[in-house]
PDB file of C-alpha atoms in Angstrom:
ATOM      1  CA  MET A   6      -6.949 -73.318  12.982  1.00 94.00           C
ATOM      2  CA  LYS A   7      -7.670 -73.385   9.254  1.00 97.00           C
ATOM      3  CA  ILE A   8      -6.272 -70.778   6.751  1.00 97.00           C
ATOM      4  CA  ARG A   9      -6.616 -70.242   3.100  1.00 97.00           C
ATOM      5  CA  LEU A  10      -3.589 -69.218   0.942  1.00 96.00           C
ATOM      6  CA  ASP A  11      -5.108 -68.471  -2.532  1.00 92.00           C
ATOM      7  CA  SER A  12      -2.246 -66.538  -4.312  1.00 94.00           C
ATOM      8  CA  ILE A  13       1.420 -66.258  -4.455  1.00 96.00           C
ATOM      9  CA  ASP A  14       1.385 -62.892  -2.621  1.00 96.00           C
ATOM     10  CA  ALA A  15      -0.664 -64.502   0.165  1.00 96.00           C
ATOM     11  CA  VAL A  16       2.021 -67.185   0.609  1.00 97.00           C
ATOM     12  CA  LYS A  17       4.841 -64.595   0.477  1.00 97.00           C
ATOM     13  CA  ASN A  18       3.084 -62.359   3.194  1.00 97.00           C
ATOM     14  CA  PHE A  19       2.344 -65.456   5.230  1.00 97.00           C
ATOM     15  CA  VAL A  20       5.812 -66.652   5.311  1.00 98.00           C
ATOM     16  CA  ASN A  21       7.271 -63.226   6.000  1.00 97.00           C
ATOM     17  CA  LYS A  22       4.931 -62.842   8.926  1.00 96.00           C
ATOM     18  CA  VAL A  23       5.580 -66.378  10.225  1.00 97.00           C
ATOM     19  CA  ASN A  24       9.354 -65.908  10.165  1.00 97.00           C
ATOM     20  CA  LEU A  25       8.881 -63.177  12.810  1.00 96.00           C
ATOM     21  CA  TYR A  26       7.714 -65.719  15.293  1.00 96.00           C
ATOM     22  CA  SER A  27      10.453 -67.611  17.355  1.00 94.00           C
ATOM     23  CA  GLY A  28       8.415 -70.794  18.073  1.00 93.00           C
ATOM     24  CA  ASP A  29       7.729 -73.605  15.547  1.00 96.00           C
ATOM     25  CA  ILE A  30       4.608 -73.470  13.431  1.00 97.00           C
ATOM     26  CA  ASP A  31       3.574 -76.115  11.075  1.00 98.00           C
ATOM     27  CA  ILE A  32       1.107 -76.412   8.246  1.00 98.00           C
ATOM     28  CA  VAL A  33      -0.911 -79.756   7.895  1.00 97.00           C
ATOM     29  CA  SER A  34      -2.487 -80.688   4.794  1.00 96.00           C
ATOM     30  CA  GLY A  35      -3.770 -84.268   4.466  1.00 93.00           C
ATOM     31  CA  ARG A  36      -0.983 -86.630   5.587  1.00 95.00           C
ATOM     32  CA  TYR A  37       1.732 -83.986   4.983  1.00 96.00           C
ATOM     33  CA  THR A  38       3.229 -81.684   7.639  1.00 97.00           C
ATOM     34  CA  ILE A  39       5.552 -78.967   6.632  1.00 97.00           C
ATOM     35  CA  ASP A  40       7.265 -76.043   8.392  1.00 98.00           C
ATOM     36  CA  ALA A  41       5.233 -72.916   7.902  1.00 98.00           C
ATOM     37  CA  LYS A  42       8.347 -70.920   7.585  1.00 98.00           C
ATOM     38  CA  SER A  43       9.310 -72.766   4.355  1.00 97.00           C
ATOM     39  CA  ILE A  44       7.972 -71.132   1.171  1.00 97.00           C
ATOM     40  CA  MET A  45       8.967 -74.057  -1.050  1.00 97.00           C
ATOM     41  CA  GLY A  46       7.149 -76.367   1.386  1.00 97.00           C
ATOM     42  CA  ILE A  47       3.996 -74.519   1.244  1.00 97.00           C
ATOM     43  CA  PHE A  48       4.071 -74.334  -2.486  1.00 96.00           C
ATOM     44  CA  SER A  49       4.348 -78.201  -2.515  1.00 95.00           C
ATOM     45  CA  LEU A  50       0.944 -78.390  -0.936  1.00 96.00           C
ATOM     46  CA  ASP A  51      -2.570 -78.318  -2.461  1.00 93.00           C
ATOM     47  CA  LEU A  52      -3.427 -74.777  -2.028  1.00 95.00           C
ATOM     48  CA  SER A  53      -6.978 -75.020  -3.397  1.00 94.00           C
ATOM     49  CA  LYS A  54      -8.179 -76.241   0.051  1.00 94.00           C
ATOM     50  CA  PRO A  55      -7.951 -74.795   3.458  1.00 96.00           C
ATOM     51  CA  LEU A  56      -4.651 -75.710   5.425  1.00 97.00           C
ATOM     52  CA  THR A  57      -4.409 -76.484   9.063  1.00 97.00           C
ATOM     53  CA  VAL A  58      -1.985 -74.426  11.153  1.00 97.00           C
ATOM     54  CA  VAL A  59      -0.331 -75.823  14.198  1.00 97.00           C
ATOM     55  CA  ILE A  60       1.211 -73.444  16.678  1.00 97.00           C
ATOM     56  CA  HIS A  61       3.627 -75.329  18.952  1.00 96.00           C
ATOM     57  CA  ASP A  62       4.114 -72.301  21.350  1.00 94.00           C
ATOM     58  CA  LYS A  63       0.634 -71.599  22.639  1.00 92.00           C
ATOM     59  CA  SER A  64       1.764 -68.191  24.191  1.00 94.00           C
ATOM     60  CA  GLU A  65       1.929 -66.966  20.482  1.00 95.00           C
ATOM     61  CA  GLU A  66      -1.413 -68.160  19.395  1.00 95.00           C
ATOM     62  CA  ASP A  67      -3.397 -65.062  20.298  1.00 95.00           C
ATOM     63  CA  LYS A  68      -0.789 -62.815  18.453  1.00 95.00           C
ATOM     64  CA  PHE A  69      -0.931 -65.210  15.420  1.00 96.00           C
ATOM     65  CA  ARG A  70      -4.637 -65.091  15.234  1.00 95.00           C
ATOM     66  CA  ALA A  71      -4.615 -61.250  15.146  1.00 96.00           C
ATOM     67  CA  ASP A  72      -1.715 -61.031  12.551  1.00 95.00           C
ATOM     68  CA  MET A  73      -3.489 -63.633  10.165  1.00 96.00           C
ATOM     69  CA  ALA A  74      -7.054 -62.528  10.654  1.00 95.00           C
ATOM     70  CA  ASP A  75      -7.535 -61.906   6.991  1.00 95.00           C
ATOM     71  CA  ILE A  76      -6.675 -65.497   5.941  1.00 96.00           C
ATOM     72  CA  ILE A  77      -8.198 -67.491   8.843  1.00 96.00           C
ATOM     73  CA  VAL A  78     -11.327 -69.411   7.696  1.00 95.00           C
ATOM     74  CA  GLU A  79     -11.965 -71.583  10.613  1.00 74.00           C
TER      75      GLU A  79
END
């Protein structure tokens, strides 16, 4: 799914929420894949474009969609 993180506060809130999940979640931007739980990793990406989120534990996908509804752009 695609998300948009367009401010520092959006990134902080996203990382805080993602850290509540036990499974691995990655963000893909171009050829780069980083851990979604890493605030420094996210700030190293081009945040002017939508980012792709990969949830490795599919049982958490519905909860993630509900938690992140405000930033999902699909």
